[in-house]
Short mmCIF file of C-alpha atoms in Angstrom, two decimals:
data_model
loop_
_atom_site.label_atom_id
_atom_site.label_comp_id
_atom_site.label_asym_id
_atom_site.label_seq_id
_atom_site.Cartn_x
_atom_site.Cartn_y
_atom_site.Cartn_z
CA UNK A 151 5.90 -83.07 -110.63
CA UNK A 152 3.91 -80.07 -111.48
CA UNK A 153 2.69 -79.73 -107.74
CA UNK A 154 6.29 -79.72 -106.56
CA UNK A 155 7.21 -76.87 -108.89
CA UNK A 156 4.08 -75.21 -107.77
CA UNK A 157 5.15 -75.58 -104.02
CA UNK A 158 8.58 -74.37 -104.72
CA UNK A 159 7.13 -71.33 -106.49
CA UNK A 160 4.89 -70.48 -103.45
CA UNK A 161 7.95 -70.82 -101.13
CA UNK A 162 10.11 -68.44 -103.49
CA UNK A 163 7.37 -65.97 -103.51
CA UNK A 164 6.86 -66.21 -99.67
CA UNK A 165 10.59 -65.48 -99.36
CA UNK A 166 10.81 -62.65 -101.62
CA UNK A 167 7.74 -61.05 -100.17
CA UNK A 168 9.22 -61.19 -96.67
CA UNK A 169 12.28 -59.63 -97.92
CA UNK A 170 10.19 -56.89 -99.65
CA UNK A 171 8.18 -56.18 -96.69
CA UNK A 172 11.27 -55.84 -94.51
CA UNK A 173 13.07 -53.42 -96.97
CA UNK A 174 9.79 -51.34 -97.18
CA UNK A 175 9.56 -51.17 -93.46
CA UNK A 176 13.24 -49.89 -93.16
CA UNK A 177 12.63 -47.30 -96.08
CA UNK A 178 9.69 -45.99 -94.24
CA UNK A 179 12.13 -45.19 -91.23
CA UNK A 180 14.68 -43.72 -93.77
CA UNK A 181 11.91 -41.52 -95.52
CA UNK A 182 11.00 -40.10 -92.05
CA UNK A 183 14.68 -39.36 -91.12
CA UNK A 184 15.19 -37.69 -94.28
CA UNK A 185 12.06 -35.48 -93.89
CA UNK A 186 13.12 -34.56 -90.31
CA UNK A 187 16.56 -33.72 -91.68
CA UNK A 188 15.36 -31.53 -94.20
CA UNK A 189 13.15 -29.60 -91.97
CA UNK A 190 15.97 -28.73 -89.62
CA UNK A 191 18.57 -28.18 -92.30
CA UNK A 192 19.92 -24.85 -93.95
CA UNK A 193 18.70 -24.53 -97.70
CA UNK A 194 21.08 -25.74 -100.20
CA UNK A 195 22.76 -22.54 -101.87
CA UNK A 196 22.25 -24.35 -105.15
CA UNK A 197 19.15 -24.32 -106.85
CA UNK A 198 17.55 -27.67 -106.32
CA UNK A 199 17.55 -29.56 -109.67
CA UNK A 200 14.49 -31.19 -111.34
CA UNK A 201 13.65 -34.41 -109.63
CA UNK A 202 16.15 -34.41 -107.07
CA UNK A 203 17.10 -36.38 -105.34
CA UNK A 204 17.92 -38.15 -108.42
CA UNK A 205 17.12 -41.92 -108.01
CA UNK A 206 17.84 -43.90 -111.12
CA UNK A 207 20.33 -46.06 -113.11
CA UNK A 208 23.03 -45.98 -115.95
CA UNK A 209 22.31 -46.68 -119.55
CA UNK A 210 25.44 -47.16 -121.90
CA UNK A 211 24.71 -46.20 -125.29
CA UNK A 212 27.41 -48.33 -126.86
CA UNK A 213 27.76 -51.55 -128.94
CA UNK A 214 24.36 -53.29 -127.37
CA UNK A 215 22.08 -50.49 -126.87
CA UNK A 216 19.92 -51.18 -129.69
CA UNK A 217 19.25 -54.65 -128.56
CA UNK A 218 18.53 -53.74 -124.95
CA UNK A 219 16.97 -50.23 -124.78
CA UNK A 220 13.67 -49.62 -126.30
CA UNK A 221 10.69 -47.17 -125.67
CA UNK A 222 9.25 -50.06 -123.62
CA UNK A 223 12.29 -50.30 -121.38
CA UNK A 224 11.97 -46.67 -120.62
CA UNK A 225 8.54 -47.05 -119.64
CA UNK A 226 9.17 -49.89 -117.38
CA UNK A 227 11.81 -48.19 -115.69
CA UNK A 228 9.54 -45.18 -114.98
CA UNK A 229 6.97 -47.77 -113.67
CA UNK A 230 9.69 -49.03 -111.34
CA UNK A 231 10.09 -45.56 -110.03
CA UNK A 232 13.20 -44.43 -111.78
CA UNK A 233 13.20 -40.50 -112.08
CA UNK A 234 16.69 -40.22 -113.69
CA UNK A 235 19.02 -41.76 -116.13
CA UNK A 236 22.72 -41.34 -116.42
CA UNK A 237 23.19 -41.67 -120.18
CA UNK A 238 26.82 -42.42 -121.23
CA UNK A 239 27.80 -42.57 -124.73
CA UNK A 240 30.54 -45.03 -126.07
CA UNK A 241 31.09 -44.02 -129.60
CA UNK A 242 34.68 -44.99 -129.78
CA UNK A 243 33.88 -48.49 -128.69
CA UNK A 244 30.76 -48.64 -130.78
CA UNK A 245 32.86 -47.73 -134.06
CA UNK A 246 35.65 -50.19 -133.21
CA UNK A 247 33.26 -53.22 -132.39
CA UNK A 248 31.19 -52.43 -135.75
CA UNK A 249 34.32 -51.59 -137.84
CA UNK A 250 32.81 -48.24 -138.64
CA UNK A 251 34.47 -44.83 -139.27
CA UNK A 252 34.27 -42.72 -136.21
CA UNK A 253 32.22 -40.12 -137.95
CA UNK A 254 29.60 -42.68 -138.97
CA UNK A 255 29.65 -44.25 -135.36
CA UNK A 256 29.09 -40.94 -133.71
CA UNK A 257 26.25 -40.08 -136.08
CA UNK A 258 24.54 -43.40 -135.30
CA UNK A 259 24.76 -43.25 -131.64
CA UNK A 260 23.66 -39.68 -131.45
CA UNK A 261 20.62 -40.47 -133.32
CA UNK A 262 19.87 -43.33 -130.80
CA UNK A 263 20.91 -41.17 -127.97
CA UNK A 264 18.60 -38.50 -129.01
CA UNK A 265 15.79 -40.96 -129.30
CA UNK A 266 16.23 -42.32 -125.74
CA UNK A 267 16.24 -38.73 -124.46
CA UNK A 268 12.86 -37.93 -126.00
CA UNK A 269 11.45 -41.38 -124.65
CA UNK A 270 12.72 -40.30 -121.35
CA UNK A 271 11.08 -36.81 -121.74
CA UNK A 272 7.71 -38.49 -122.35
CA UNK A 273 7.94 -40.27 -118.97
CA UNK A 274 9.29 -37.44 -117.03
CA UNK A 275 12.69 -38.72 -116.49
CA UNK A 276 15.71 -36.52 -116.32
CA UNK A 277 19.07 -37.22 -118.11
CA UNK A 278 22.53 -36.81 -117.10
CA UNK A 279 24.80 -36.80 -120.03
CA UNK A 280 28.28 -38.63 -119.52
CA UNK A 281 31.18 -39.93 -121.37
CA UNK A 282 34.79 -41.22 -120.53
CA UNK A 283 35.17 -42.51 -124.18
CA UNK A 284 38.53 -40.68 -124.70
CA UNK A 285 40.36 -40.19 -127.05
CA UNK A 286 37.56 -40.60 -129.67
CA UNK A 287 39.84 -41.72 -132.56
CA UNK A 288 39.65 -45.49 -132.67
CA UNK A 289 43.15 -45.54 -134.23
CA UNK A 290 44.94 -44.20 -131.06
CA UNK A 291 46.57 -47.14 -129.09
CA UNK A 292 46.01 -45.18 -125.74
CA UNK A 293 43.04 -44.36 -123.58
CA UNK A 294 41.94 -41.57 -121.01
CA UNK A 295 43.81 -43.51 -118.26
CA UNK A 296 47.41 -43.00 -119.89
CA UNK A 297 49.97 -40.32 -119.24
CA UNK A 298 50.12 -39.96 -123.04
CA UNK A 299 46.49 -38.73 -123.31
CA UNK A 300 47.00 -36.51 -120.24
CA UNK A 301 50.22 -34.78 -121.36
CA UNK A 302 48.90 -34.21 -124.82
CA UNK A 303 47.30 -30.81 -125.44
CA UNK A 304 46.08 -32.30 -128.84
CA UNK A 305 44.15 -34.84 -127.03
CA UNK A 306 42.93 -32.58 -124.34
CA UNK A 307 41.53 -30.05 -127.07
CA UNK A 308 40.05 -32.96 -128.88
CA UNK A 309 38.18 -34.11 -125.85
CA UNK A 310 36.75 -30.47 -125.45
CA UNK A 311 35.73 -30.42 -128.95
CA UNK A 312 33.75 -33.56 -128.42
CA UNK A 313 32.20 -32.39 -125.32
CA UNK A 314 31.40 -29.17 -126.92
CA UNK A 315 29.80 -31.20 -129.86
CA UNK A 316 27.62 -33.01 -127.33
CA UNK A 317 26.25 -30.11 -125.45
CA UNK A 318 25.44 -28.21 -128.84
CA UNK A 319 23.44 -31.42 -130.08
CA UNK A 320 21.53 -32.28 -126.78
CA UNK A 321 21.32 -29.12 -124.46
CA UNK A 322 18.14 -28.05 -126.20
CA UNK A 323 16.24 -31.01 -124.51
CA UNK A 324 14.79 -29.55 -121.13
CA UNK A 325 15.11 -32.94 -119.48
CA UNK A 326 18.79 -32.92 -120.16
CA UNK A 327 19.84 -31.17 -116.82
CA UNK A 328 23.49 -32.31 -116.15
CA UNK A 329 26.65 -33.37 -117.65
CA UNK A 330 29.21 -35.66 -116.20
CA UNK A 331 32.59 -35.98 -117.98
CA UNK A 332 35.83 -37.69 -116.81
CA UNK A 333 33.84 -39.11 -113.78
CA UNK A 334 36.97 -41.29 -112.87
CA UNK A 335 40.17 -39.14 -113.53
CA UNK A 336 43.05 -41.37 -113.25
CA UNK A 337 46.53 -42.23 -114.85
CA UNK A 338 47.35 -45.84 -114.49
CA UNK A 339 51.20 -47.00 -114.75
CA UNK A 340 52.47 -50.20 -116.21
CA UNK A 341 53.16 -51.56 -112.67
CA UNK A 342 49.35 -51.13 -111.74
CA UNK A 343 49.64 -48.00 -109.80
CA UNK A 344 47.68 -45.20 -110.48
CA UNK A 345 47.19 -41.36 -109.23
CA UNK A 346 45.17 -38.49 -110.17
CA UNK A 347 46.32 -36.53 -113.39
CA UNK A 348 48.15 -33.58 -112.35
CA UNK A 349 46.14 -31.84 -115.09
CA UNK A 350 42.68 -32.82 -113.82
CA UNK A 351 41.58 -29.65 -112.00
CA UNK A 352 42.75 -27.27 -114.49
CA UNK A 353 41.13 -29.61 -117.36
CA UNK A 354 38.00 -29.46 -115.44
CA UNK A 355 37.69 -25.93 -115.46
CA UNK A 356 38.17 -26.07 -119.13
CA UNK A 357 35.42 -28.57 -119.35
CA UNK A 358 33.25 -26.26 -117.45
CA UNK A 359 34.15 -23.20 -119.63
CA UNK A 360 33.30 -25.22 -122.58
CA UNK A 361 29.90 -26.22 -121.29
CA UNK A 362 29.22 -22.51 -120.11
CA UNK A 363 29.65 -21.49 -123.47
CA UNK A 364 26.32 -22.78 -124.30
CA UNK A 365 24.55 -24.01 -121.46
CA UNK A 366 23.68 -23.03 -117.76
CA UNK A 367 23.01 -26.75 -116.61
CA UNK A 368 24.48 -28.63 -113.83
CA UNK A 369 27.89 -30.21 -114.15
CA UNK A 370 29.25 -32.97 -111.92
CA UNK A 371 32.85 -32.52 -110.51
CA UNK A 372 34.61 -35.25 -108.64
CA UNK A 373 38.03 -34.42 -106.99
CA UNK A 374 39.37 -37.92 -106.50
CA UNK A 375 41.33 -40.54 -108.46
CA UNK A 376 38.90 -42.86 -109.88
CA UNK A 377 36.22 -40.96 -108.65
CA UNK A 378 36.69 -42.52 -105.08
CA UNK A 379 35.20 -40.85 -101.92
CA UNK A 380 38.63 -40.37 -100.49
CA UNK A 381 39.31 -37.78 -103.05
CA UNK A 382 37.36 -35.38 -100.70
CA UNK A 383 40.03 -35.70 -97.82
CA UNK A 384 42.22 -32.80 -99.39
CA UNK A 385 39.57 -30.96 -101.26
CA UNK A 386 38.91 -27.55 -99.68
CA UNK A 387 37.22 -24.85 -101.65
CA UNK A 388 34.20 -25.42 -103.74
CA UNK A 389 34.40 -24.65 -107.33
CA UNK A 390 33.15 -20.91 -108.07
CA UNK A 391 30.04 -22.07 -109.87
CA UNK A 392 26.68 -22.53 -108.28
CA UNK A 393 25.48 -25.33 -110.70
CA UNK A 394 28.37 -27.64 -109.88
CA UNK A 395 27.13 -30.73 -108.32
CA UNK A 396 29.84 -32.89 -106.41
CA UNK A 397 30.06 -36.53 -107.33
CA UNK A 398 31.83 -39.92 -106.63
CA UNK A 399 31.58 -43.33 -107.35
CA UNK A 400 31.14 -46.19 -104.90
CA UNK A 401 32.45 -49.73 -105.12
CA UNK A 402 34.21 -49.94 -101.66
CA UNK A 403 35.34 -52.44 -101.03
CA UNK A 404 36.59 -53.36 -104.36
CA UNK A 405 37.86 -56.59 -103.31
CA UNK A 406 34.22 -57.52 -102.68
CA UNK A 407 32.41 -55.55 -105.36
CA UNK A 408 35.05 -56.75 -108.00
CA UNK A 409 35.64 -60.33 -106.95
CA UNK A 410 36.37 -62.75 -109.88
CA UNK A 411 37.46 -60.04 -112.17
CA UNK A 412 41.18 -59.67 -113.44
CA UNK A 413 43.52 -59.51 -110.43
CA UNK A 414 40.54 -60.16 -107.93
CA UNK A 415 40.79 -63.94 -107.41
CA UNK A 416 39.66 -64.15 -103.83
CA UNK A 417 36.02 -64.42 -103.07
CA UNK A 418 34.03 -62.94 -100.20
CA UNK A 419 30.77 -62.49 -98.57
CA UNK A 420 28.95 -59.49 -97.06
CA UNK A 421 29.03 -58.54 -94.40
CA UNK A 422 32.28 -59.98 -93.12
CA UNK A 423 36.05 -59.14 -92.67
CA UNK A 424 37.85 -58.29 -95.88
CA UNK A 425 41.35 -57.15 -95.67
CA UNK A 426 41.35 -56.86 -91.85
CA UNK A 427 38.32 -54.63 -91.86
CA UNK A 428 35.06 -55.51 -91.04
CA UNK A 429 32.49 -54.57 -93.67
CA UNK A 430 28.85 -53.77 -92.67
CA UNK A 431 26.61 -50.56 -93.08
CA UNK A 432 28.43 -48.80 -90.38
CA UNK A 433 31.82 -49.44 -92.29
CA UNK A 434 30.03 -48.01 -95.68
CA UNK A 435 28.86 -45.00 -93.64
CA UNK A 436 32.30 -44.54 -92.41
CA UNK A 437 33.87 -44.68 -95.90
CA UNK A 438 31.46 -41.95 -97.12
CA UNK A 439 31.77 -39.77 -94.17
CA UNK A 440 34.66 -37.57 -95.93
CA UNK A 441 32.09 -36.71 -98.50
CA UNK A 442 29.07 -35.95 -96.32
CA UNK A 443 31.02 -33.88 -93.85
CA UNK A 444 32.54 -31.87 -96.91
CA UNK A 445 29.13 -31.47 -98.55
CA UNK A 446 27.65 -30.37 -95.02
CA UNK A 447 30.28 -27.81 -94.29
CA UNK A 448 29.91 -26.40 -97.70
CA UNK A 449 26.26 -26.83 -98.13
CA UNK A 450 26.51 -28.73 -101.55
CA UNK A 451 24.50 -31.40 -103.27
CA UNK A 452 26.23 -34.73 -103.80
CA UNK A 453 25.57 -37.45 -106.65
CA UNK A 454 26.83 -40.93 -106.73
CA UNK A 455 27.32 -41.44 -110.38
CA UNK A 456 27.85 -45.17 -110.13
CA UNK A 457 27.60 -48.09 -107.48
CA UNK A 458 27.14 -51.71 -107.79
CA UNK A 459 28.57 -55.08 -106.92
CA UNK A 460 29.34 -58.20 -109.25
CA UNK A 461 26.32 -60.38 -109.68
CA UNK A 462 27.96 -63.68 -108.24
CA UNK A 463 29.19 -61.68 -104.97
CA UNK A 464 27.62 -63.73 -101.81
CA UNK A 465 25.39 -61.34 -99.89
CA UNK A 466 25.11 -58.67 -102.74
CA UNK A 467 21.61 -57.92 -101.78
CA UNK A 468 22.56 -57.17 -98.20
CA UNK A 469 25.26 -54.76 -99.71
CA UNK A 470 23.19 -52.99 -102.11
CA UNK A 471 20.53 -52.34 -99.37
CA UNK A 472 23.00 -50.95 -96.94
CA UNK A 473 24.70 -48.80 -99.68
CA UNK A 474 21.20 -47.42 -100.52
CA UNK A 475 20.23 -46.61 -96.98
CA UNK A 476 23.39 -44.58 -96.47
CA UNK A 477 22.85 -42.67 -99.67
CA UNK A 478 19.23 -41.87 -98.39
CA UNK A 479 20.40 -41.03 -95.00
CA UNK A 480 22.86 -38.22 -96.54
CA UNK A 481 20.21 -37.08 -99.14
CA UNK A 482 22.26 -38.03 -102.10
CA UNK A 483 21.45 -38.58 -105.55
CA UNK A 484 22.39 -41.87 -107.18
CA UNK A 485 22.44 -44.02 -110.31
CA UNK A 486 22.73 -47.84 -110.30
CA UNK A 487 25.56 -49.28 -112.67
CA UNK A 488 23.86 -50.38 -114.77
CA UNK A 489 21.04 -51.49 -117.09
CA UNK A 490 23.00 -52.96 -119.98
CA UNK A 491 26.42 -53.46 -121.10
CA UNK A 492 28.23 -56.37 -119.23
CA UNK A 493 26.09 -58.94 -117.68
CA UNK A 494 28.12 -58.89 -114.45
CA UNK A 495 26.62 -55.40 -113.35
CA UNK A 496 23.00 -56.16 -114.52
CA UNK A 497 20.41 -56.12 -111.85
CA UNK A 498 18.31 -58.98 -113.81
CA UNK A 499 20.95 -61.47 -114.27
CA UNK A 500 21.91 -64.29 -111.82
CA UNK A 501 24.32 -67.19 -111.85
CA UNK A 502 22.97 -70.22 -113.87
CA UNK A 503 24.16 -72.46 -111.09
CA UNK A 504 25.46 -71.23 -107.71
CA UNK A 505 29.35 -70.69 -108.06
CA UNK A 506 29.41 -71.33 -111.74
CA UNK A 507 29.99 -67.41 -112.40
CA UNK A 508 28.09 -68.06 -115.69
CA UNK A 509 25.37 -65.33 -115.88
CA UNK A 510 22.00 -65.79 -117.43
CA UNK A 511 18.99 -63.41 -117.26
CA UNK A 512 16.69 -64.48 -114.64
CA UNK A 513 13.02 -65.50 -115.51
CA UNK A 514 11.84 -63.76 -112.18
CA UNK A 515 12.29 -60.45 -110.53
CA UNK A 516 15.76 -60.75 -108.62
CA UNK A 517 15.97 -59.64 -105.28
CA UNK A 518 18.46 -56.87 -106.20
CA UNK A 519 15.76 -55.42 -108.64
CA UNK A 520 13.18 -55.62 -105.76
CA UNK A 521 15.70 -53.77 -103.53
CA UNK A 522 16.27 -51.06 -106.07
CA UNK A 523 12.67 -50.57 -106.97
CA UNK A 524 11.81 -50.12 -103.29
CA UNK A 525 14.33 -47.21 -103.22
CA UNK A 526 13.43 -45.93 -106.64
CA UNK A 527 9.66 -45.65 -105.47
CA UNK A 528 10.63 -43.16 -102.93
CA UNK A 529 10.44 -40.67 -105.89
CA UNK A 530 6.66 -41.03 -105.92
CA UNK A 531 6.31 -40.31 -102.10
#
């Protein structure tokens, strides 16, 4: 029996090695194309941020952070090639789940948040600070996606006050180099429809002013509802601030990346026809064209704050690799969603048995992690 397991292990190792070699060969081609493009391109009018392009991952500083994120975690990420972490704080959720007054919850998370920043600084990893955890008050029975939030000047002012608190607390750290607040602006109605909040653009300028009162670091802006790339279709003039970086999130097509989640009962593989569209690398590139064309025309940097695919999706490795190739071909920064939080997005988790949708931490390096690491290691080349 031991010999059978040993033979199976050898076969798995060979398959994984071949996958890695093919991925590395493709990345070599991508890297050469990127260098050629840079040589022939006009210089970006922005100063180039430290560690650009950012190739990294999201960490949620919330209910499970102390169990899943340690100094060794950060060292391991750096060894894997990560040069940036988008650090998102969820003080409201943390306070609710631990039955804490919000002031105590914020203070506890700020302390751990600060510790992670220091660990990252030791490893040369830069930090993008983010939060969508609004309103902060756990007693409110609505969230940032409600019309009640967006139409309340009291709530908007409270959100600005919290952002001001975050900047005052953490801007002193040199490896904190960017802020990314309200990265998926949206109002969701009772019938499930959604739209961009009418207040979004004016409110972003208030966020920018709040940050600029204390900091000249980079700020991420997205013009589109839910942070979708299509938000750039009607976006014309860049914001009058040289240190604004333009962002979006990529989960297209949601029917594939979110399959098996509420209201997503159909299951798909990749590449294949989904909702009458054939999805492959060409289609993924097509979906991002509206952003890349805008960025080229305006000579701006682009950052993908989130991208992922649910762990039980068939063909997820192929999808991730295609998405990453398109990011690299267009010189975008990016952060995988995510290291901790819900198991369905974690790169180290797999189904316990095929089709079960019960996820467990794999006792081996998953193919998804191998693919991500191959791209993260471009940071050292």
